[in-house]
CSV table of C-alpha atoms in Angstrom, one decimal:
chain,number,residue,atom,x,y,z
A,75,LYS,CA,61.4,95.2,89.1
A,76,ASN,CA,64.1,97.7,88.2
A,77,GLN,CA,64.4,100.3,90.9
A,78,VAL,CA,66.7,103.0,92.1
A,79,GLU,CA,66.7,104.1,95.8
A,80,GLN,CA,68.6,107.0,97.1
A,81,SER,CA,69.3,108.0,100.7
A,82,PRO,CA,69.0,110.1,102.6
A,83,GLN,CA,66.0,111.9,101.2
A,84,SER,CA,67.4,115.2,102.4
A,85,LEU,CA,70.6,116.4,104.1
A,86,ILE,CA,71.7,119.6,105.8
A,87,ILE,CA,75.4,120.2,106.3
A,88,LEU,CA,77.6,123.2,107.2
A,89,GLU,CA,79.8,124.8,104.5
A,90,GLY,CA,83.2,123.2,104.3
A,91,LYS,CA,82.0,119.8,105.5
A,92,ASN,CA,82.1,116.6,103.5
A,93,CYS,CA,79.1,114.4,102.8
A,94,THR,CA,78.2,111.2,101.1
A,95,LEU,CA,75.0,110.3,99.2
A,96,GLN,CA,73.9,106.8,98.6
A,97,CYS,CA,72.3,105.0,95.6
A,98,ASN,CA,71.2,101.4,95.6
A,99,TYR,CA,69.7,99.8,92.6
A,100,THR,CA,68.2,96.6,91.3
A,101,VAL,CA,68.4,97.5,87.6
A,102,SER,CA,69.6,94.5,85.6
A,103,PRO,CA,71.4,94.0,83.3
A,104,PHE,CA,73.5,97.0,84.1
A,105,SER,CA,74.7,99.4,81.5
A,106,ASN,CA,75.8,102.6,83.4
A,107,LEU,CA,75.1,104.8,86.4
A,108,ARG,CA,75.0,108.5,86.3
A,109,TRP,CA,74.9,111.2,88.9
A,110,TYR,CA,73.2,114.5,88.2
A,111,LYS,CA,73.0,117.7,90.1
A,112,GLN,CA,69.8,119.7,89.7
A,113,ASP,CA,69.3,123.2,91.0
A,114,THR,CA,65.8,124.1,91.9
A,115,GLY,CA,63.7,124.9,88.8
A,116,ARG,CA,66.6,124.1,86.5
A,117,GLY,CA,67.6,121.1,84.3
A,118,PRO,CA,69.8,118.3,85.7
A,119,VAL,CA,73.5,118.7,85.0
A,120,SER,CA,75.7,115.6,84.7
A,121,LEU,CA,78.4,115.0,87.3
A,122,THR,CA,79.7,111.6,86.4
A,123,ILE,CA,78.8,108.5,84.4
A,124,MET,CA,80.2,105.1,85.4
A,125,THR,CA,80.2,101.8,83.5
A,126,PHE,CA,80.5,98.3,84.9
A,127,SER,CA,84.3,98.3,85.0
A,128,GLU,CA,84.7,101.6,86.8
A,129,ASN,CA,85.0,101.7,90.6
A,130,THR,CA,85.7,105.4,91.1
A,131,LYS,CA,85.4,108.5,89.1
A,132,SER,CA,86.1,112.1,90.2
A,133,ASN,CA,84.9,115.5,88.9
A,134,GLY,CA,86.5,118.2,91.0
A,135,ARG,CA,85.1,118.0,94.5
A,136,TYR,CA,82.7,115.2,93.5
A,137,THR,CA,83.8,111.6,93.7
A,138,ALA,CA,81.5,108.8,92.7
A,139,THR,CA,82.1,105.1,93.5
A,140,LEU,CA,80.4,102.0,92.1
A,141,ASP,CA,80.2,98.5,93.5
A,142,ALA,CA,78.5,96.5,90.7
A,143,ASP,CA,78.5,93.4,92.9
A,144,THR,CA,76.4,94.9,95.7
A,145,LYS,CA,74.7,97.3,93.2
A,146,GLN,CA,75.5,100.3,95.2
A,147,SER,CA,77.0,103.7,94.3
A,148,SER,CA,77.9,106.7,96.4
A,149,LEU,CA,78.6,110.3,95.6
A,150,HIS,CA,81.1,112.0,98.0
A,151,ILE,CA,81.2,115.8,98.1
A,152,THR,CA,84.4,117.3,99.6
A,153,ALA,CA,84.7,120.7,101.2
A,154,SER,CA,81.1,121.6,100.5
A,155,GLN,CA,80.1,125.1,99.2
A,156,LEU,CA,76.9,127.0,99.4
A,157,SER,CA,76.5,126.4,95.6
A,158,ASP,CA,76.4,122.6,96.2
A,159,SER,CA,72.8,123.1,97.6
A,160,ALA,CA,70.7,121.2,95.1
A,161,SER,CA,69.1,117.8,94.4
A,162,TYR,CA,71.4,115.0,93.4
A,163,ILE,CA,69.8,112.4,91.2
A,164,CYS,CA,71.1,108.9,90.5
A,165,VAL,CA,70.1,107.4,87.2
A,166,VAL,CA,70.8,103.7,86.4
A,167,SER,CA,70.5,102.3,82.9
A,168,SER,CA,70.1,98.9,81.4
A,169,PRO,CA,70.1,98.3,77.6
A,170,LEU,CA,66.3,98.6,77.6
A,171,ASP,CA,65.5,101.0,80.5
A,172,MET,CA,66.6,104.1,82.3
A,173,ARG,CA,65.6,104.5,85.9
A,174,PHE,CA,65.8,107.7,88.0
A,175,GLY,CA,66.1,107.8,91.7
A,176,ALA,CA,64.0,110.2,93.7
A,177,GLY,CA,67.0,112.3,94.5
A,178,THR,CA,68.7,113.6,97.7
A,179,ARG,CA,68.0,117.2,98.5
A,180,LEU,CA,71.3,118.7,99.9
A,181,THR,CA,71.3,122.0,101.7
A,182,VAL,CA,74.6,123.6,102.6
A,183,LYS,CA,74.4,126.3,105.3
A,184,PRO,CA,77.0,128.9,106.1
B,124,ASP,CA,75.8,126.8,80.1
B,125,THR,CA,73.6,124.0,78.7
B,126,GLU,CA,73.8,123.3,75.0
B,127,VAL,CA,70.1,122.2,74.9
B,128,THR,CA,67.9,125.3,74.6
B,129,GLN,CA,64.3,125.3,75.7
B,130,THR,CA,61.7,128.0,75.1
B,131,PRO,CA,59.8,129.5,76.7
B,132,LYS,CA,61.3,129.3,80.2
B,133,HIS,CA,57.8,130.0,81.7
B,134,LEU,CA,54.4,129.5,80.2
B,135,VAL,CA,51.0,130.1,81.7
B,136,MET,CA,48.0,128.8,79.8
B,137,GLY,CA,44.3,128.2,80.2
B,138,MET,CA,42.7,124.8,79.8
B,139,THR,CA,41.4,125.7,76.3
B,140,ASN,CA,44.6,127.2,75.0
B,141,LYS,CA,46.9,125.6,72.4
B,142,LYS,CA,50.6,126.3,73.0
B,143,SER,CA,53.9,124.7,72.2
B,144,LEU,CA,57.2,124.1,74.0
B,145,LYS,CA,60.3,124.1,71.9
B,146,CYS,CA,63.7,122.5,72.3
B,147,GLU,CA,66.9,122.9,70.2
B,148,GLN,CA,70.3,121.3,70.2
B,149,HIS,CA,73.2,121.7,67.8
B,150,MET,CA,75.5,119.0,69.2
B,151,GLY,CA,74.7,116.6,66.4
B,152,HIS,CA,72.8,114.3,68.8
B,153,ARG,CA,70.5,111.8,67.3
B,154,ALA,CA,68.1,111.2,70.2
B,155,MET,CA,65.9,113.8,71.9
B,156,TYR,CA,63.6,113.4,74.9
B,157,TRP,CA,60.8,115.0,76.7
B,158,TYR,CA,60.5,114.6,80.5
B,159,LYS,CA,57.9,115.9,82.9
B,160,GLN,CA,59.0,116.8,86.5
B,161,LYS,CA,56.7,117.6,89.4
B,162,ALA,CA,58.1,119.3,92.4
B,163,LYS,CA,60.4,117.2,94.6
B,164,LYS,CA,60.0,114.3,92.2
B,165,PRO,CA,62.5,112.8,89.7
B,166,PRO,CA,61.9,113.5,85.9
B,167,GLU,CA,59.4,111.1,84.3
B,168,LEU,CA,60.0,110.1,80.7
B,169,MET,CA,57.3,111.1,78.2
B,170,PHE,CA,58.7,110.6,74.7
B,171,VAL,CA,61.9,109.6,72.9
B,172,TYR,CA,62.8,110.5,69.4
B,173,SER,CA,65.6,108.5,67.8
B,174,TYR,CA,66.9,109.5,64.4
B,175,GLU,CA,63.8,111.8,64.1
B,176,LYS,CA,61.4,108.9,64.6
B,177,LEU,CA,59.2,108.5,67.7
B,178,SER,CA,60.6,105.4,69.4
B,179,ILE,CA,59.1,105.6,72.9
B,180,ASN,CA,55.8,107.0,74.1
B,181,GLU,CA,55.3,106.3,77.7
B,182,SER,CA,51.5,106.2,77.6
B,183,VAL,CA,51.2,110.0,77.6
B,184,PRO,CA,47.7,111.5,77.1
B,185,SER,CA,46.9,112.7,73.6
B,186,ARG,CA,46.7,116.3,74.9
B,187,PHE,CA,50.5,116.2,74.6
B,188,SER,CA,51.7,115.9,71.0
B,189,PRO,CA,55.4,115.7,70.2
B,190,GLU,CA,56.9,116.7,66.9
B,191,CYS,CA,60.5,116.4,65.7
B,192,PRO,CA,60.8,118.5,62.5
B,193,ASN,CA,64.5,117.7,62.2
B,194,SER,CA,67.4,116.2,64.2
B,195,SER,CA,68.0,119.5,66.0
B,196,LEU,CA,64.5,120.4,66.9
B,197,LEU,CA,61.9,118.9,69.2
B,198,ASN,CA,58.5,120.4,69.9
B,199,LEU,CA,55.8,119.5,72.4
B,200,HIS,CA,52.3,120.7,71.4
B,201,LEU,CA,49.9,121.3,74.2
B,202,HIS,CA,46.1,121.4,73.9
B,203,ALA,CA,43.3,121.1,76.4
B,204,LEU,CA,45.6,120.6,79.4
B,205,GLN,CA,44.5,120.1,82.9
B,206,PRO,CA,45.8,121.9,86.0
B,207,GLU,CA,47.6,118.7,87.1
B,208,ASP,CA,49.7,119.0,84.0
B,209,SER,CA,51.5,122.0,85.6
B,210,ALA,CA,55.1,120.9,85.9
B,211,LEU,CA,58.7,121.5,84.8
B,212,TYR,CA,59.1,120.1,81.3
B,213,LEU,CA,62.6,119.1,80.5
B,214,CYS,CA,64.1,118.4,77.1
B,215,ALA,CA,67.2,116.3,76.8
B,216,SER,CA,69.4,114.9,74.0
B,217,SER,CA,72.0,112.2,73.6
B,218,HIS,CA,74.6,111.4,71.1
B,219,ARG,CA,73.3,107.9,70.2
B,220,GLY,CA,69.8,107.0,69.3
B,221,GLY,CA,68.4,103.6,70.1
B,222,LEU,CA,67.1,102.3,73.4
B,223,ALA,CA,66.9,104.2,76.6
B,224,GLY,CA,69.8,102.7,78.4
B,225,ASP,CA,72.5,102.7,75.7
B,226,THR,CA,72.5,106.3,74.6
B,227,GLY,CA,75.5,107.7,76.3
B,228,GLU,CA,75.4,110.9,78.2
B,229,LEU,CA,72.1,112.8,78.5
B,230,PHE,CA,72.3,116.6,78.2
B,231,PHE,CA,69.3,118.4,79.7
B,232,GLY,CA,67.9,121.8,78.9
B,233,GLU,CA,67.0,124.3,81.6
B,234,GLY,CA,63.3,123.3,81.4
B,235,SER,CA,60.1,125.1,80.7
B,236,ARG,CA,57.9,125.8,83.7
B,237,LEU,CA,54.3,125.3,82.7
B,238,THR,CA,51.3,126.5,84.7
B,239,VAL,CA,47.8,125.5,83.7
B,240,LEU,CA,45.0,127.6,85.1
C-alpha cells in the first residue's frame, strides 16, 4: 500500500535554531517528492520538488534531501524564523497516484 | 501571492442552502483539482479535471458537484451539505493534465473555509 509517513508530528524550536523534518514513503514506482509549507488556514505553498536522480535541492534556508534507495527524504531548515511556523507536508507521487503525508507542525518561538 | 484564486474565502451555509465555491487560474494549466482538508489533517483529493474533463472522482458524495466551464475556471457546487462537510476546500492547478502523479508542480489557492450549520 502506498503510504507517506512524516516525523515528528510536531516540533517546537527557538528562533535561530536549525531543524530537520523526516519523510518516509512506500510509494512505488516513484515519480517525484514535494515538500510544501502550509500556514494555518491557508493553501500549501511549494518549497521543493525532487525527482529520482536528485539527492539535494535548496530553496533559500530550506534544503531537501532524497534517498530513493531507502525511500527517505528530509527537509532541513536553517536559522529558523518566526515565520517558519507552519505545517510542512511531504507529497510523494507515482505515475498513478499522489500521496500526502500527515505533515509536521513546526512552531518557532522567540 | 498565489496565482490560483479562490472565492469566497469564507462561507457559512445551512444544510438546505445551495452555494458554490469558485476557483480561477490564468497560468495556462490544463489540470485543476479540488481538495478537502479538515483541521490538522492533510488535504484529501476530491476531483481532478484534466483538459476540462473530469478524470478523477474520489467517491465524493453527490451533494458535491464539480464543474469546469473552461480551462481557467473550476467550480464546486454545494447542496444539502452536512455539518461534517465543514472544512477548508482547496483548489489547485498543474501544468500538465493526465494522471495524478505525473502532473508537474501543484499550485494551490488560499482555500475557502466552509462552515455548515
